[in-house]
XYZ file of C-alpha atoms in Angstrom:
592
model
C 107.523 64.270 -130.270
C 107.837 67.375 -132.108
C 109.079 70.417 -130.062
C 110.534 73.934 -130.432
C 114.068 73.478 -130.415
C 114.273 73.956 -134.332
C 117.070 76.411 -135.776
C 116.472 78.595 -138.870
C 117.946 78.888 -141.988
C 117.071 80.860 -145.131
C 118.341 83.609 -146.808
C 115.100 86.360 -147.261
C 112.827 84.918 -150.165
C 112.481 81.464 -148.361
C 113.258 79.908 -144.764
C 113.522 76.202 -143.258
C 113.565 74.607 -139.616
C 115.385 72.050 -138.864
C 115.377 69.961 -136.027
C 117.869 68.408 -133.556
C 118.840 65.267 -135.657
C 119.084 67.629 -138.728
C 116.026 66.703 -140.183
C 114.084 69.377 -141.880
C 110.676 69.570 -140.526
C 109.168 73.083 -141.779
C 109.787 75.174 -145.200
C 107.896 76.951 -147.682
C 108.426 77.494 -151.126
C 108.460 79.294 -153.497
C 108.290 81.978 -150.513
C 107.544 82.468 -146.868
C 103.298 82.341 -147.167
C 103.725 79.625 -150.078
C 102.696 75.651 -149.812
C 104.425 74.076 -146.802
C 106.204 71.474 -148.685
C 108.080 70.167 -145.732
C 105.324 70.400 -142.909
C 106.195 67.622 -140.572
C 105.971 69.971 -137.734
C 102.421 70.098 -138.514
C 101.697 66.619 -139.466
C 103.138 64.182 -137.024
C 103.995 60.407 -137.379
C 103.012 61.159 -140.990
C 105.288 59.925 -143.932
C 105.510 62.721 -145.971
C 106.554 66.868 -145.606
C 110.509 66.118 -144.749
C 114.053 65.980 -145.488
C 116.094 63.626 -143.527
C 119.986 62.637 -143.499
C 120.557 59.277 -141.409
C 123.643 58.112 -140.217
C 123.012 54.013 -139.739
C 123.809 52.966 -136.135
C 123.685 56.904 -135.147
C 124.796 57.328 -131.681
C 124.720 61.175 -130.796
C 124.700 64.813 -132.574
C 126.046 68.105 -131.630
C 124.487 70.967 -133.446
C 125.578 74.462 -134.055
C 125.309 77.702 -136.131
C 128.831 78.396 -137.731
C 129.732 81.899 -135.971
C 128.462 84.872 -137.075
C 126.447 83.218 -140.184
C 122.698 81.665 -140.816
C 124.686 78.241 -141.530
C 123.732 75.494 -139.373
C 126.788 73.181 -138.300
C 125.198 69.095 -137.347
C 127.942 66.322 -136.109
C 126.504 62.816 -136.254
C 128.303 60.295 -134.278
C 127.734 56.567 -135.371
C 128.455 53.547 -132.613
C 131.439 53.018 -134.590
C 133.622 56.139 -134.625
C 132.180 57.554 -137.992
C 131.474 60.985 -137.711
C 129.778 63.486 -140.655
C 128.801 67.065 -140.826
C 126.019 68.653 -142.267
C 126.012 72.136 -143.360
C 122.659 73.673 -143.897
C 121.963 76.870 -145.565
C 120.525 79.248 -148.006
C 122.228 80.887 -150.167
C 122.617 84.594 -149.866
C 125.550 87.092 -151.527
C 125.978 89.772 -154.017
C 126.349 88.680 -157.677
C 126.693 90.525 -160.574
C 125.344 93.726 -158.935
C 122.520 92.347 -156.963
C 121.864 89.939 -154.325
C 121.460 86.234 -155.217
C 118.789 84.564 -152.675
C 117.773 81.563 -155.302
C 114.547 79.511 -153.688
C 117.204 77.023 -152.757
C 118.289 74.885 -149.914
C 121.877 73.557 -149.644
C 122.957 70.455 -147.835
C 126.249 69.601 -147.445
C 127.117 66.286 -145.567
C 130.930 65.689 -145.373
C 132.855 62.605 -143.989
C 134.922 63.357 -141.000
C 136.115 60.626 -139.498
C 135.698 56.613 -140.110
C 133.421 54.617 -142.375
C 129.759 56.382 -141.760
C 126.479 55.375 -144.126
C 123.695 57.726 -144.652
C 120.425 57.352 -145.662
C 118.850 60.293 -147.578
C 115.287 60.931 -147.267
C 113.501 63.560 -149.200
C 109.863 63.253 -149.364
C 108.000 66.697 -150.147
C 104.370 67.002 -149.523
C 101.969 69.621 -151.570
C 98.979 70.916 -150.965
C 99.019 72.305 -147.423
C 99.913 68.581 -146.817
C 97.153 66.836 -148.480
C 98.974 65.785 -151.850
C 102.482 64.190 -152.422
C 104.569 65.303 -155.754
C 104.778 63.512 -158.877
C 108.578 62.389 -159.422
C 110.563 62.040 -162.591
C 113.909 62.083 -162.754
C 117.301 61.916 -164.785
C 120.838 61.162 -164.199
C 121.671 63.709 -161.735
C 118.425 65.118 -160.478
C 115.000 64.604 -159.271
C 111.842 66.346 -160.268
C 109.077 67.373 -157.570
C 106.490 68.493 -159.354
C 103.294 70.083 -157.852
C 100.307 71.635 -159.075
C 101.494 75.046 -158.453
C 105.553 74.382 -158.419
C 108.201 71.998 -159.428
C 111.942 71.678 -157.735
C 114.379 70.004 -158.858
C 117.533 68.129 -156.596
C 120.480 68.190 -158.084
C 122.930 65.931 -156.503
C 126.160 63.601 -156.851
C 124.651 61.190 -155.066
C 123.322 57.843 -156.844
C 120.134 58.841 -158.011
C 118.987 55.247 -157.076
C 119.673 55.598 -153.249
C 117.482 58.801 -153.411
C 114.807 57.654 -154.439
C 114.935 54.395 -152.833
C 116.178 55.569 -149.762
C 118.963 53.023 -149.493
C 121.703 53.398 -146.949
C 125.289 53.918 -149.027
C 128.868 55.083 -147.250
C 129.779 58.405 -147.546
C 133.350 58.608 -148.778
C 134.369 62.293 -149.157
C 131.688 65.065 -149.353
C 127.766 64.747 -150.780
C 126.190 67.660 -151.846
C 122.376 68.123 -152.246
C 121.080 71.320 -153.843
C 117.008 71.924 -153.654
C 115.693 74.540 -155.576
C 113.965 75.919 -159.373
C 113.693 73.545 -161.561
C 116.540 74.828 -163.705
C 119.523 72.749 -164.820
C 122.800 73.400 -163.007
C 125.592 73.668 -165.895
C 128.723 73.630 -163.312
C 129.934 70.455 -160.837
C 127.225 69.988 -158.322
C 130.341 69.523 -155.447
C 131.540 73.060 -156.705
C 127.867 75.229 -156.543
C 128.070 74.020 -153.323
C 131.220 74.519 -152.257
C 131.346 77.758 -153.564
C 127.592 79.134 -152.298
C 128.798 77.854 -149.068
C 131.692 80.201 -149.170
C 130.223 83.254 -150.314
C 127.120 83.015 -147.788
C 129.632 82.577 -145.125
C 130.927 85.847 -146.372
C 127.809 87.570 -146.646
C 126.421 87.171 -143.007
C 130.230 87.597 -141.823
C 130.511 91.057 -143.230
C 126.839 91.711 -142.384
C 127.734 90.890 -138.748
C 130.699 93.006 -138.700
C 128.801 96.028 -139.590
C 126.675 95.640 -136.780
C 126.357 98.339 -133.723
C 125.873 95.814 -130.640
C 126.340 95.979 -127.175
C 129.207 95.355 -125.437
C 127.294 92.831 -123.056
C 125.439 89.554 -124.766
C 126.785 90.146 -127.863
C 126.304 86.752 -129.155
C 122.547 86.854 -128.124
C 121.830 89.897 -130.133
C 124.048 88.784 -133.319
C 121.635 85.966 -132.870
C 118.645 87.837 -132.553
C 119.652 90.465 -135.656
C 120.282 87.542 -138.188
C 117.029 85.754 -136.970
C 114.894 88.481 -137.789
C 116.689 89.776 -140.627
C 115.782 85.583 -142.172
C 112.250 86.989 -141.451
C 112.280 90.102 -143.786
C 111.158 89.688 -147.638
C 113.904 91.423 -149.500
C 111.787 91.351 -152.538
C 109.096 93.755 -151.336
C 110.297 95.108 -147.842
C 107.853 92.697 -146.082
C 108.479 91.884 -142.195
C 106.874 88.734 -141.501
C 105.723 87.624 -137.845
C 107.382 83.929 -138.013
C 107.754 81.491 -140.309
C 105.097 79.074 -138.980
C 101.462 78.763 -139.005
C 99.069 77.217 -136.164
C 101.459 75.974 -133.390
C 98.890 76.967 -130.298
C 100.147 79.317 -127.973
C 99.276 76.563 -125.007
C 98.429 73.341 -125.273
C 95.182 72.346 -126.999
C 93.971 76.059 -126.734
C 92.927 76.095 -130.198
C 95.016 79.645 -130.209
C 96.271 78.991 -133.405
C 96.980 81.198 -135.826
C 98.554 81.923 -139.416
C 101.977 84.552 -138.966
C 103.797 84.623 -142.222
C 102.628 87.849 -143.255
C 103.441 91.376 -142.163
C 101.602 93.125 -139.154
C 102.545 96.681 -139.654
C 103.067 97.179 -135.790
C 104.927 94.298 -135.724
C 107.400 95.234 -138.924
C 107.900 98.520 -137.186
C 109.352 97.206 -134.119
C 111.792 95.109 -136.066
C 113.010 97.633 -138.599
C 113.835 99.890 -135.601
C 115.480 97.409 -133.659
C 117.750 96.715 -136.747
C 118.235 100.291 -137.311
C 119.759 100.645 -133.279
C 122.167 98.485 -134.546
C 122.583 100.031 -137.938
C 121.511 97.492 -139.974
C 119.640 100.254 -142.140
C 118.967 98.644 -145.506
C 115.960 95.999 -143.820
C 114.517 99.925 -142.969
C 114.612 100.709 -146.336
C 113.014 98.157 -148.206
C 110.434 98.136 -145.301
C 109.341 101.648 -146.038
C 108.870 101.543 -149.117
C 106.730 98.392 -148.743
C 104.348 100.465 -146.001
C 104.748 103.753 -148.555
C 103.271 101.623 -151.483
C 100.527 99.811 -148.689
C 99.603 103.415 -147.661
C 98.949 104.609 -151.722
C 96.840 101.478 -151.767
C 94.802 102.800 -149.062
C 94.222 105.798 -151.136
C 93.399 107.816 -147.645
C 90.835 104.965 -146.432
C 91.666 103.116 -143.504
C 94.811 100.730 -142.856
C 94.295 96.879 -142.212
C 96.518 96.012 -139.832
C 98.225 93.146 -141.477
C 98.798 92.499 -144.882
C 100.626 90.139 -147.210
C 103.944 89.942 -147.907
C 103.028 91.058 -151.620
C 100.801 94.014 -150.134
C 97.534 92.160 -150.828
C 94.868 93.083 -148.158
C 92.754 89.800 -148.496
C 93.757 86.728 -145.815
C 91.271 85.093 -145.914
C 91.227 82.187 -143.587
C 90.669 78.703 -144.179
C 91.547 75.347 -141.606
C 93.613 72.818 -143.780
C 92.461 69.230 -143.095
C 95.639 67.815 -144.211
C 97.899 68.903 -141.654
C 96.930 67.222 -138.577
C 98.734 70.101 -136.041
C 101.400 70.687 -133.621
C 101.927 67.527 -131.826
C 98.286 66.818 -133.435
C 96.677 70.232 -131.862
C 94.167 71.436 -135.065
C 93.495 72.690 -136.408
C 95.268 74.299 -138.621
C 94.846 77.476 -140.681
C 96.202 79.464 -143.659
C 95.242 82.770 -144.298
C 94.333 85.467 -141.005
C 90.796 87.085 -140.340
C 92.813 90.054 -138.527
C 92.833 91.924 -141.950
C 89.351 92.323 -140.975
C 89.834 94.140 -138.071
C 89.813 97.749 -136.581
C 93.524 98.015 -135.061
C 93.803 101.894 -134.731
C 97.669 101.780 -133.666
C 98.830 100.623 -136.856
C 98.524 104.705 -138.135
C 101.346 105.492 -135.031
C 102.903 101.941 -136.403
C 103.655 103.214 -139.888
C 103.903 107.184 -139.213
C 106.459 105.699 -136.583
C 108.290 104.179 -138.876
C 108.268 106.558 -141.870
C 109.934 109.268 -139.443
C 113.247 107.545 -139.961
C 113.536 108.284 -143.366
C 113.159 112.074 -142.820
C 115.604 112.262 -140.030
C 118.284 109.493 -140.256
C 120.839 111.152 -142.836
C 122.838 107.763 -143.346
C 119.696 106.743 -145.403
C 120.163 107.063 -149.144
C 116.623 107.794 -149.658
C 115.247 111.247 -147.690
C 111.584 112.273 -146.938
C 110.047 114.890 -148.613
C 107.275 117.017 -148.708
C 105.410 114.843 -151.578
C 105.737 111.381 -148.956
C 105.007 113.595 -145.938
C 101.000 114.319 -147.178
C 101.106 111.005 -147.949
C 101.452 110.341 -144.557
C 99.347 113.381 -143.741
C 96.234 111.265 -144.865
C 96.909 108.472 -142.097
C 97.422 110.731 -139.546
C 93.536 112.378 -140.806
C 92.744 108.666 -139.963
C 94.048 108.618 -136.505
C 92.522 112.047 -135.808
C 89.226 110.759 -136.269
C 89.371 107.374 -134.909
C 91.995 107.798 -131.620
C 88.267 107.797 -129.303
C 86.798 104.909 -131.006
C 86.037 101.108 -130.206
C 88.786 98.629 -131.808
C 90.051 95.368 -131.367
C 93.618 96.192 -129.802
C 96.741 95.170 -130.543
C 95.965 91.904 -129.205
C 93.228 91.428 -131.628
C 90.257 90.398 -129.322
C 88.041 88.779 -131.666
C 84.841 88.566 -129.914
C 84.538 92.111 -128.560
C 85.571 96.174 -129.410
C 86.399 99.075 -127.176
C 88.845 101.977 -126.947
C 91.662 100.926 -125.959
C 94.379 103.098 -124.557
C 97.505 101.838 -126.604
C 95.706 102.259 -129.529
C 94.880 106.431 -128.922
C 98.361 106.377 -127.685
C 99.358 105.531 -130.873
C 97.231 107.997 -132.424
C 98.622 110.417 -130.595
C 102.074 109.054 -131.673
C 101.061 109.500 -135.628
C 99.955 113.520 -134.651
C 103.360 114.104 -132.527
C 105.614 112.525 -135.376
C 103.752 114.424 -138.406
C 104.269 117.111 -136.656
C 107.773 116.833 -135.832
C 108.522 115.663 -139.550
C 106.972 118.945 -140.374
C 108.744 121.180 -138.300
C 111.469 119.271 -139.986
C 110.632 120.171 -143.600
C 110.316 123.803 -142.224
C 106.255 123.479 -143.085
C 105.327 125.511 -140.144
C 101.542 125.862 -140.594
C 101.339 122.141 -140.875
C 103.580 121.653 -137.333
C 100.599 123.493 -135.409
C 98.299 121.789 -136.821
C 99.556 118.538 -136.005
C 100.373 119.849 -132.867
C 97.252 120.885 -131.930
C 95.787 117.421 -133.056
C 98.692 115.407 -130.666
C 97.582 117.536 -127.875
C 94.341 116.993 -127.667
C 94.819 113.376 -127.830
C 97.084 113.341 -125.564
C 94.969 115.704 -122.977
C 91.989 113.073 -123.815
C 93.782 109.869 -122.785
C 95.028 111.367 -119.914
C 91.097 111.910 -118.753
C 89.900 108.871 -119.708
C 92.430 106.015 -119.466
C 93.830 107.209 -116.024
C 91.994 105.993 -113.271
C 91.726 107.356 -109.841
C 90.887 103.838 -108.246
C 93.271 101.910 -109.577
C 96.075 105.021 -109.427
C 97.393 104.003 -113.013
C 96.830 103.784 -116.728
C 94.489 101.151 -117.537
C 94.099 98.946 -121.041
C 90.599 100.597 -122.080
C 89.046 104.279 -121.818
C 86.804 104.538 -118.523
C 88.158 100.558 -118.002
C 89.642 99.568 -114.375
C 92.118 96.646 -116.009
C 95.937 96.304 -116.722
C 97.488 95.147 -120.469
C 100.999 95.307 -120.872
C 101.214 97.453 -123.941
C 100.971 99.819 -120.828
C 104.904 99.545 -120.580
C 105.545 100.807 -123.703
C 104.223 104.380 -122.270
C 107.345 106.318 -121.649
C 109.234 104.003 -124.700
C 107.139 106.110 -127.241
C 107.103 108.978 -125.880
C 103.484 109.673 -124.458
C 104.864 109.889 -121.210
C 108.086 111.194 -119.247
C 110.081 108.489 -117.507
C 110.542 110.989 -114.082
C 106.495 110.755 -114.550
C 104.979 109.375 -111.382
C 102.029 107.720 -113.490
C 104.557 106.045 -115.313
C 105.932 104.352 -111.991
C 102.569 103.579 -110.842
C 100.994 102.002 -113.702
C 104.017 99.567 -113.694
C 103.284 98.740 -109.875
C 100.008 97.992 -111.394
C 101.082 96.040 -114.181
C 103.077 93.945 -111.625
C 100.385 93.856 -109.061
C 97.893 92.222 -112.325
C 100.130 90.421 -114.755
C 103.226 89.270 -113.059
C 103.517 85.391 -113.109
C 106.500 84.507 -111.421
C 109.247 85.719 -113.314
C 106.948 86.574 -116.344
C 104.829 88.972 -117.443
C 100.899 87.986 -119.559
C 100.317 90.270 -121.837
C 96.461 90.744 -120.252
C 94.975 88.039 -117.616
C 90.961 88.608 -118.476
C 88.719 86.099 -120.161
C 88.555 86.483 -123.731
C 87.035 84.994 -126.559
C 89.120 81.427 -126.417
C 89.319 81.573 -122.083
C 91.633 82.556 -119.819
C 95.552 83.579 -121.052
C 97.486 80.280 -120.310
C 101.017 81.038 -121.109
C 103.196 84.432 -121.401
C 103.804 86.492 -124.562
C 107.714 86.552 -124.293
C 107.708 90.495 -125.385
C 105.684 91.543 -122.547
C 108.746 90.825 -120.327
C 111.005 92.312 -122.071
C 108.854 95.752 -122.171
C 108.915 95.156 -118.461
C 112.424 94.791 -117.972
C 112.721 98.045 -119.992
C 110.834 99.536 -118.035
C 112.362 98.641 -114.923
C 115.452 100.285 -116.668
C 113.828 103.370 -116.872
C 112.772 103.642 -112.992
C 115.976 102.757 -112.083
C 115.704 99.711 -111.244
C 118.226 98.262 -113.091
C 119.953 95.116 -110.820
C 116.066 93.641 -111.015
C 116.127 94.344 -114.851
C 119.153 93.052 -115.218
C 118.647 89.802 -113.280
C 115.234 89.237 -114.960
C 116.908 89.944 -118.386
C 119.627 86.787 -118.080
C 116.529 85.091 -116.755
C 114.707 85.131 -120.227
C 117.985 84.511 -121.883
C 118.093 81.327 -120.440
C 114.660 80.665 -121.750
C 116.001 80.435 -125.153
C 116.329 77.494 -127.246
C 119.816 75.785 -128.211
C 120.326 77.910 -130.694
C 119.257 81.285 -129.001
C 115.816 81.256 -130.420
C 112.562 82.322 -129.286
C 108.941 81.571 -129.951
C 106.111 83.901 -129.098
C 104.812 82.246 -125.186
C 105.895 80.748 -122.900
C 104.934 78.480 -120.105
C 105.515 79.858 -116.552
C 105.809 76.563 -115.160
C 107.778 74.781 -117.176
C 109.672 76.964 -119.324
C 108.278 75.354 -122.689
C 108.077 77.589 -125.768
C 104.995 77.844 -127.368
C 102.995 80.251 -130.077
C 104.407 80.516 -133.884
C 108.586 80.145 -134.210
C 111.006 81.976 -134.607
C 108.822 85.262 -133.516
C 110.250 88.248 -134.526
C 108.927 90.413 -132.033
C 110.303 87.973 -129.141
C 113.783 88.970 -130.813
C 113.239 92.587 -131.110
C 112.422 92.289 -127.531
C 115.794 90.748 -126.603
C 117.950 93.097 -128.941
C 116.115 96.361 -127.365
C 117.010 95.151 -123.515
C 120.183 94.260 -124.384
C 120.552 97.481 -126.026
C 119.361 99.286 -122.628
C 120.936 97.356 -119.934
C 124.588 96.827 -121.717
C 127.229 99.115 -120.140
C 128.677 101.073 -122.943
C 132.026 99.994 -124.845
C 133.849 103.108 -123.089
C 132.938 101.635 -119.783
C 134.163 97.930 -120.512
C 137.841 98.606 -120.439
């Protein structure tokens, strides 16, 4: 049975699962949103959409990411003493100037110990699983080719036992490179070996760059390289997770696309990487959300796009692929382009502001990018009082929802400080004026005198937990006694054991089932700022433990059981976990 407890590789123009027995279940090429061509995950007990290395008579694996890298590390154990390792990657370093992140996958299987035989199995599906390849092949290589693609393998392993899958000993090292369909002039052994070095290198120095905590420092290395596998270095893009369609509880049908870039979303990661000075991600990411912006020409934002900038998603259910554990159906493609999501103009002012304050930036705002951004926050002037779909994207119904003025507000209080900034004083009151009126307007209508808190809607009486977030961008003080309240609220409505649901009413698919894992980490946050820091503390090595082997997350969770559920690996689960470990680490000055 298919489950969660995958680990990533992929090096920022493509990504790959792989499972426990180091079988590649998930990948899409030539980029994140492209045609699944290993979808097993997605079609189950199906023959097709994998790539498998076998040990005959296997006995037992051990699994592991190399230290500080995005290189998985699998020990096979066969019944009679053999022993091989895989090494699974994509390679990523600087080359000739620029950074080399082929469409490639590299598997390296060396002999450890005894007399082991594999069996290699590499069988590609196309077609959002509906088609299988056409093959061809020569003396070192196979051909995939596809309607829209081809790859090529190149290998030193007998062509023959590839394609017939026949079991053969491994005597010294194999090496399997997947990628263009391009001839590779040098010894296949040697690419690999050497791509295998220099991507060590890369994430090694990457890593050593980092600002972490003192405390959980191997969670948040973790965390950073996970969701820094999830940005598009090509265009700046910040997907969601690589996956599409794995339900967010059993059979609830809750199953949506998430390889494309929700503009709150990529906001939350590029700060989180910024706190720990991983600054280039920030970069590329703002100039993908300066270039969506132009598009918009002044007209409203979408709040997700593609991970080219195109606004169309449209969705369609894929008949081929059967479903998680067989749970359809599955879709491509994500109607919540359509929607009204009024935060996203706080999203993307929010994130813009860096580039006009942080000085270790090699690009600085300017006037010229600041009335670009003048134009969104227009947008959020006129639309912080009106009916949207949330930033949970409620489907089946519209109203004003407090988060999303707050974020309104957020776009007025940031244009304004950039302007102040830029020494553009006339332009500071005016934004000024605009974020207090907003701000004077939520207060009246999204505090409520029955319930003694901030509610989710304007004139509403229930909880959401994007209530947290309150004090965290700056709408509120954290010494502000509606700040405490509204999280006795929030605890009074959502808590579920040790977990907090990101809203508990009935929507347009039932009742909430399982818990969206960031909603507990903006709770433990906030606990943080009340004081309350033992509880947050506790609750925060709580969640840790709710992480896979390899220190992954997916976007719910079951109270119950502790099962993982929603699209994998979700990059706002990880920004969650980075930004409390941030928060509740004592600092390095204290640790000695």
């Amino acid at each position: 049975m298919n489950t969660l407890d995958l680990a990533l590789i992929g090096n920022c123009s493509i990504g790959a699962l792989v499972d426990a027995q180091a079988r590649i279940v998930w990948g899409c090429f030539p980029r994140f949103d492209g045609d699944p061509i290993f979808c097993s995950l997605l079609k189950p007990n199906e023959e097709a959409g994998f790539f498998s290395i076998e040990l005959v008579d296997h006995e037992r694996v051990e699994q592991h990411y190399l230290e500080n890298t995005a290189i998985l590390v699998t020990r096979l154990h066969d019944h009679h003493g053999g022993v091989v390792e895989i090494n699974d990657f994509a390679p990523r370093f600087g080359q000739y100037g620029r950074m080399f992140r082929p469409t490639m996958l590299v598997r390296r299987i060396q002999r450890i110990t005894g007399n082991p035989r594999i069996i290699v199995r590499l069988r590609p599906a196309c077609d959002d699983g509906n088609g299988r390849p056409t093959i061809t092949w020569g003396s070192h290589h196979v051909r995939y080719a596809t309607p829209s693609q081809a790859l090529r393998l190149t290998t030193d392993v007998s062509i023959t036992a590839i394609l017939q899958e026949t079991p053969f000993f491994l005597e010294d090292t194999a090496t399997l490179l997947l990628g263009p369909d391009e001839t590779v002039h040098e010894s296949t052994a040697e690419v690999g070996r050497r791509f295998f070095e220099e991507t060590a290198l890369y994430w090694r120095e990457w890593v050593r760059f980092l600002g972490i905590p003192f405390e959980w420092q191997e969670a948040v290395i973790r965390a950073a390289i996970t969701i820094k596998l999830n940005a598009f270095d090509d265009t700046g893009a910040v997907i969601a997770a690589m996956t599409t369609s794995i339900p967010e509880a059993a059979g609830s049908a809750r199953n949506w696309d998430y390889r494309y870039c929700w503009l709150r979303d990529g906001y939350f990661v590029v700060n989180a990487l910024n706190r720990l000075s991983a600054t280039r991600t920030m970069e590329r990411y703002l100039s993908y959300i300066v270039n969506i912006a132009a598009d918009a020409a002044g007209g409203p934002l979408q709040p997700v796009y593609g991970i080219d900038g195109r606004a169309k998603l449209e969705e369609r259910i894929v008949p081929g692929l059967a479903g998680y554990r067989g749970m359809g159906p599955v879709r491509v493609g994500n109607e919540a382009y359509r929607q009204v999501q009024h935060d996203v103009y706080g999203s993307t002012i929010l994130a813009a502001t860096h580039i006009f304050f942080d000085n270790r930036l090699t690009r600085h705002g300017d006037k010229t990018l600041f009335q670009r951004l003048e134009a969104l926050g227009e947008q959020a002037v006129r639309c912080y009082d009106q009916p949207d779909a949330g930033l949970w994207e409620l489907r089946g119904s519209a109203r004003v929802h407090t988060f999303s003025a707050v974020m309104c507000w957020v776009a007025c209080d940031r244009l304004a400080r950039i302007a102040e900034r830029l020494g553009l004083a006339g332009r500071m009151v005016y934004w000024r004026s605009h974020a207090e009126h907003i701000h004077k307007t939520v207060i009246e209508r999204a505090w409520s005198e029955s319930r003694g808190a901030f509610v989710s809607t304007f004139d509403g009486d229930a909880m959401d937990a994007s209530l947290l977030l309150l004090t965290d961008v700056g709408f509120l003080d954290a010494a502000d006694p509606r700040f405490a309240a509204t999280v006795t609220a929030v605890e009074r409505d959502l808590k579920r054991g040790d977990f907090i649901f990101r809203y508990v009413e009935k929507d347009d698919f039932g009742t909430p089932e399982n818990a969206f894992i960031i909603c507990t980490f903006w709770y433990i946050n906030a606990l943080s700022t009340l004081g309350r820091r033992d509880e947050a503390r506790a609750l925060f090595e709580k969640l840790l433990a709710c992480r896979n082997r390899h220190g992954l997350l997916a976007e719910h969770i079951d109270t119950n059981s502790g099962e993982q559920w929603g699209n994998f690996v979700q990059t706002y689960s990880m920004v969650g976990l980075i930004n409390s470990a941030i928060r509740l680490s004592i600092r390095w000055d204290q640790a000695f």
